[in-house]
PDB file of C-alpha atoms in Angstrom:
ATOM      1  CA  UNK A 369      -3.618 -40.720  -0.474  1.00 93.00           C
ATOM      2  CA  UNK A 370      -1.889 -42.296  -3.427  1.00 98.00           C
ATOM      3  CA  UNK A 371       1.869 -42.412  -3.905  1.00 98.00           C
ATOM      4  CA  UNK A 372       1.486 -39.945  -6.775  1.00 98.00           C
ATOM      5  CA  UNK A 373      -0.436 -37.472  -4.596  1.00 98.00           C
ATOM      6  CA  UNK A 374       2.225 -37.746  -1.899  1.00 98.00           C
ATOM      7  CA  UNK A 375       4.979 -37.204  -4.475  1.00 98.00           C
ATOM      8  CA  UNK A 376       3.239 -34.121  -5.886  1.00 98.00           C
ATOM      9  CA  UNK A 377       2.930 -32.579  -2.414  1.00 99.00           C
ATOM     10  CA  UNK A 378       6.586 -33.319  -1.645  1.00 99.00           C
ATOM     11  CA  UNK A 379       7.616 -31.764  -4.959  1.00 99.00           C
ATOM     12  CA  UNK A 380       5.552 -28.622  -4.336  1.00 99.00           C
ATOM     13  CA  UNK A 381       7.104 -28.166  -0.887  1.00 99.00           C
ATOM     14  CA  UNK A 382      10.639 -28.739  -2.188  1.00 98.00           C
ATOM     15  CA  UNK A 383      10.021 -26.036  -4.793  1.00 98.00           C
ATOM     16  CA  UNK A 384       9.007 -23.653  -1.994  1.00 98.00           C
ATOM     17  CA  UNK A 385      12.274 -24.363  -0.165  1.00 98.00           C
ATOM     18  CA  UNK A 386      14.223 -23.482  -3.314  1.00 98.00           C
ATOM     19  CA  UNK A 387      12.077 -20.461  -4.211  1.00 98.00           C
ATOM     20  CA  UNK A 388      12.648 -19.066  -0.702  1.00 98.00           C
ATOM     21  CA  UNK A 389      16.426 -19.071  -1.319  1.00 97.00           C
ATOM     22  CA  UNK A 390      16.350 -17.805  -4.905  1.00 97.00           C
ATOM     23  CA  UNK A 391      13.979 -14.900  -4.280  1.00 98.00           C
ATOM     24  CA  UNK A 392      15.701 -13.836  -1.053  1.00 96.00           C
ATOM     25  CA  UNK A 393      19.130 -13.822  -2.717  1.00 93.00           C
ATOM     26  CA  UNK A 394      17.737 -11.881  -5.691  1.00 93.00           C
ATOM     27  CA  UNK A 395      16.217  -9.338  -3.279  1.00 94.00           C
ATOM     28  CA  UNK A 396      12.876  -9.965  -5.013  1.00 97.00           C
ATOM     29  CA  UNK A 397      10.815  -9.331  -1.904  1.00 97.00           C
ATOM     30  CA  UNK A 398       7.476  -9.315  -3.720  1.00 98.00           C
ATOM     31  CA  UNK A 399       8.075 -12.902  -4.879  1.00 98.00           C
ATOM     32  CA  UNK A 400       9.734 -13.831  -1.583  1.00 98.00           C
ATOM     33  CA  UNK A 401       6.642 -13.137   0.519  1.00 98.00           C
ATOM     34  CA  UNK A 402       4.531 -15.184  -1.904  1.00 98.00           C
ATOM     35  CA  UNK A 403       6.215 -18.406  -0.729  1.00 99.00           C
ATOM     36  CA  UNK A 404       4.384 -17.807   2.579  1.00 99.00           C
ATOM     37  CA  UNK A 405       0.711 -17.959   3.509  1.00 99.00           C
ATOM     38  CA  UNK A 406      -0.868 -14.564   4.246  1.00 98.00           C
ATOM     39  CA  UNK A 407      -0.796 -15.373   7.984  1.00 98.00           C
ATOM     40  CA  UNK A 408       2.593 -17.103   7.994  1.00 99.00           C
ATOM     41  CA  UNK A 409       5.013 -16.971  10.902  1.00 99.00           C
ATOM     42  CA  UNK A 410       8.727 -16.579  10.130  1.00 98.00           C
ATOM     43  CA  UNK A 411      11.280 -16.700  12.892  1.00 97.00           C
ATOM     44  CA  UNK A 412      14.706 -17.500  14.200  1.00 96.00           C
ATOM     45  CA  UNK A 413      15.100 -19.498  17.401  1.00 95.00           C
ATOM     46  CA  UNK A 414      18.724 -18.567  18.159  1.00 92.00           C
ATOM     47  CA  UNK A 415      20.001 -15.106  19.116  1.00 89.00           C
ATOM     48  CA  UNK A 416      19.238 -12.673  17.767  1.00 86.00           C
ATOM     49  CA  UNK A 417      15.857 -14.391  17.840  1.00 92.00           C
ATOM     50  CA  UNK A 418      12.770 -12.965  16.190  1.00 95.00           C
ATOM     51  CA  UNK A 419       9.289 -13.978  15.119  1.00 98.00           C
ATOM     52  CA  UNK A 420       7.075 -12.052  12.732  1.00 98.00           C
ATOM     53  CA  UNK A 421       3.669 -12.764  11.272  1.00 99.00           C
ATOM     54  CA  UNK A 422       2.159 -11.877   7.903  1.00 98.00           C
ATOM     55  CA  UNK A 423       3.471 -10.745   4.538  1.00 98.00           C
ATOM     56  CA  UNK A 424       4.110  -7.141   5.578  1.00 98.00           C
ATOM     57  CA  UNK A 425       6.208  -8.032   8.611  1.00 98.00           C
ATOM     58  CA  UNK A 426       8.081 -10.770   6.728  1.00 98.00           C
ATOM     59  CA  UNK A 427       8.934  -8.347   3.942  1.00 98.00           C
ATOM     60  CA  UNK A 428      10.210  -5.713   6.407  1.00 98.00           C
ATOM     61  CA  UNK A 429      12.598  -8.214   8.007  1.00 96.00           C
ATOM     62  CA  UNK A 430      13.837  -9.427   4.605  1.00 96.00           C
ATOM     63  CA  UNK A 431      14.413  -5.865   3.395  1.00 95.00           C
ATOM     64  CA  UNK A 432      16.555  -5.129   6.478  1.00 93.00           C
ATOM     65  CA  UNK A 433      19.010  -7.956   5.766  1.00 87.00           C
ATOM     66  CA  UNK A 434      22.536  -6.656   5.048  1.00 80.00           C
ATOM     67  CA  UNK A 435      23.139  -5.870   1.381  1.00 78.00           C
ATOM     68  CA  UNK A 436      26.782  -4.811   1.505  1.00 76.00           C
ATOM     69  CA  UNK A 437      27.932  -8.305   0.502  1.00 78.00           C
ATOM     70  CA  UNK A 438      26.777 -10.684  -2.169  1.00 82.00           C
ATOM     71  CA  UNK A 439      25.102 -13.660  -0.483  1.00 84.00           C
ATOM     72  CA  UNK A 440      23.808 -17.025  -1.658  1.00 89.00           C
ATOM     73  CA  UNK A 441      21.635 -19.475   0.279  1.00 93.00           C
ATOM     74  CA  UNK A 442      22.065 -23.157  -0.568  1.00 95.00           C
ATOM     75  CA  UNK A 443      19.623 -25.893   0.331  1.00 95.00           C
ATOM     76  CA  UNK A 444      20.939 -29.199   1.647  1.00 96.00           C
ATOM     77  CA  UNK A 445      19.340 -32.465   2.811  1.00 98.00           C
ATOM     78  CA  UNK A 446      15.696 -31.474   2.275  1.00 98.00           C
ATOM     79  CA  UNK A 447      13.059 -33.770   3.757  1.00 98.00           C
ATOM     80  CA  UNK A 448       9.292 -33.329   3.386  1.00 99.00           C
ATOM     81  CA  UNK A 449       6.808 -35.324   5.455  1.00 99.00           C
ATOM     82  CA  UNK A 450       3.267 -35.292   4.084  1.00 99.00           C
ATOM     83  CA  UNK A 451       0.707 -35.170   6.896  1.00 99.00           C
ATOM     84  CA  UNK A 452      -2.405 -35.121   4.728  1.00 98.00           C
ATOM     85  CA  UNK A 453      -3.863 -33.675   1.530  1.00 98.00           C
ATOM     86  CA  UNK A 454      -3.417 -30.081   2.738  1.00 98.00           C
ATOM     87  CA  UNK A 455      -0.618 -30.263   5.342  1.00 99.00           C
ATOM     88  CA  UNK A 456       3.079 -31.144   5.334  1.00 99.00           C
ATOM     89  CA  UNK A 457       6.234 -30.528   7.338  1.00 99.00           C
ATOM     90  CA  UNK A 458       9.759 -29.995   6.125  1.00 99.00           C
ATOM     91  CA  UNK A 459      13.357 -29.859   7.255  1.00 99.00           C
ATOM     92  CA  UNK A 460      16.479 -28.737   5.463  1.00 98.00           C
ATOM     93  CA  UNK A 461      19.930 -27.416   6.159  1.00 98.00           C
ATOM     94  CA  UNK A 462      20.776 -24.009   4.784  1.00 96.00           C
ATOM     95  CA  UNK A 463      24.332 -23.048   3.930  1.00 94.00           C
ATOM     96  CA  UNK A 464      24.893 -19.331   3.402  1.00 90.00           C
ATOM     97  CA  UNK A 465      28.013 -18.252   1.522  1.00 87.00           C
ATOM     98  CA  UNK A 466      28.955 -14.619   1.226  1.00 80.00           C
ATOM     99  CA  UNK A 467      31.381 -12.631  -0.826  1.00 76.00           C
ATOM    100  CA  UNK A 468      32.690  -9.075  -1.002  1.00 74.00           C
ATOM    101  CA  UNK A 469      30.773  -5.940  -1.804  1.00 70.00           C
ATOM    102  CA  UNK A 470      29.149  -6.017  -5.217  1.00 69.00           C
ATOM    103  CA  UNK A 471      31.691  -4.079  -7.230  1.00 73.00           C
ATOM    104  CA  UNK A 472      33.063  -4.713 -10.686  1.00 75.00           C
ATOM    105  CA  UNK A 473      32.413  -7.587 -13.068  1.00 78.00           C
ATOM    106  CA  UNK A 474      31.666 -11.199 -12.124  1.00 75.00           C
ATOM    107  CA  UNK A 475      33.026 -13.456 -10.786  1.00 78.00           C
ATOM    108  CA  UNK A 476      33.699 -12.066  -7.332  1.00 73.00           C
ATOM    109  CA  UNK A 477      36.351 -13.631  -5.089  1.00 70.00           C
ATOM    110  CA  UNK A 478      35.156 -15.687  -2.129  1.00 68.00           C
ATOM    111  CA  UNK A 479      35.628 -13.909   1.177  1.00 65.00           C
ATOM    112  CA  UNK A 480      38.041 -15.391   3.691  1.00 63.00           C
ATOM    113  CA  UNK A 481      35.897 -17.758   5.700  1.00 62.00           C
ATOM    114  CA  UNK A 482      33.329 -17.694   2.875  1.00 73.00           C
ATOM    115  CA  UNK A 483      30.669 -19.611   4.766  1.00 80.00           C
ATOM    116  CA  UNK A 484      28.611 -17.147   6.774  1.00 81.00           C
ATOM    117  CA  UNK A 485      26.444 -19.692   8.522  1.00 89.00           C
ATOM    118  CA  UNK A 486      24.930 -23.166   8.594  1.00 95.00           C
ATOM    119  CA  UNK A 487      21.336 -23.289   9.772  1.00 96.00           C
ATOM    120  CA  UNK A 488      18.475 -25.732  10.152  1.00 98.00           C
ATOM    121  CA  UNK A 489      15.052 -24.812   8.817  1.00 98.00           C
ATOM    122  CA  UNK A 490      11.876 -26.428  10.138  1.00 99.00           C
ATOM    123  CA  UNK A 491       8.810 -25.746   8.043  1.00 99.00           C
ATOM    124  CA  UNK A 492       5.066 -26.231   8.180  1.00 99.00           C
ATOM    125  CA  UNK A 493       3.290 -26.153   4.814  1.00 99.00           C
ATOM    126  CA  UNK A 494      -0.374 -25.604   4.009  1.00 99.00           C
ATOM    127  CA  UNK A 495      -2.267 -25.968   0.766  1.00 99.00           C
ATOM    128  CA  UNK A 496      -4.087 -22.745  -0.093  1.00 98.00           C
ATOM    129  CA  UNK A 497      -6.370 -21.806  -3.012  1.00 98.00           C
ATOM    130  CA  UNK A 498      -3.177 -20.476  -4.683  1.00 96.00           C
ATOM    131  CA  UNK A 499      -1.218 -23.696  -4.106  1.00 98.00           C
ATOM    132  CA  UNK A 500       1.211 -24.821  -1.427  1.00 99.00           C
ATOM    133  CA  UNK A 501       2.770 -22.183   0.821  1.00 99.00           C
ATOM    134  CA  UNK A 502       4.983 -22.024   3.898  1.00 99.00           C
ATOM    135  CA  UNK A 503       2.773 -21.499   6.941  1.00 99.00           C
ATOM    136  CA  UNK A 504       5.630 -21.399   9.453  1.00 99.00           C
ATOM    137  CA  UNK A 505       9.415 -21.359   9.044  1.00 99.00           C
ATOM    138  CA  UNK A 506      11.825 -21.466  11.965  1.00 98.00           C
ATOM    139  CA  UNK A 507      15.545 -21.095  11.481  1.00 97.00           C
ATOM    140  CA  UNK A 508      18.111 -22.258  14.021  1.00 97.00           C
ATOM    141  CA  UNK A 509      21.685 -21.076  13.474  1.00 95.00           C
ATOM    142  CA  UNK A 510      24.031 -24.014  14.081  1.00 95.00           C
ATOM    143  CA  UNK A 511      27.406 -22.610  12.910  1.00 91.00           C
ATOM    144  CA  UNK A 512      27.763 -18.865  12.563  1.00 86.00           C
ATOM    145  CA  UNK A 513      30.684 -16.534  11.748  1.00 79.00           C
ATOM    146  CA  UNK A 514      29.076 -13.954  14.026  1.00 74.00           C
ATOM    147  CA  UNK A 515      28.862 -16.281  17.038  1.00 73.00           C
ATOM    148  CA  UNK A 516      30.714 -15.033  20.079  1.00 58.00           C
ATOM    149  CA  UNK A 517      33.585 -17.366  20.965  1.00 60.00           C
ATOM    150  CA  UNK A 518      33.395 -18.927  24.401  1.00 50.00           C
ATOM    151  CA  UNK A 519      29.708 -18.285  24.959  1.00 46.00           C
TER     152      UNK A 519
END
């Protein structure tokens, strides 16, 4: 593979990382599931752990996420490793910031504590006839407001 081909694959995968965050925060679930392959696996390795497969199951989990607060996912330290012309792996840190219930005009004040969680995402990407997609995404919560102290 040429350097240009490698760069193009890296760029496509980085765009998927960003599109995942933007569509999830916008509650655009139709676009959200399109970042995944049809047979994708999406899961969380820390409690409460889960693993689902396929667009329908992924959408159901996304639609059940709490909506009472405004939430924004931020992507940090993304790394893509190209494995070949149709495969790649990725890693990034996700920072989730939340705010109060969506009431009144913008801007909203930041909630005390503000940062809901810091997580690591490990991705597997596959080139499909429709372009690059996430084949598997695993999230591990590293720092979490909801973590039980002392456990």
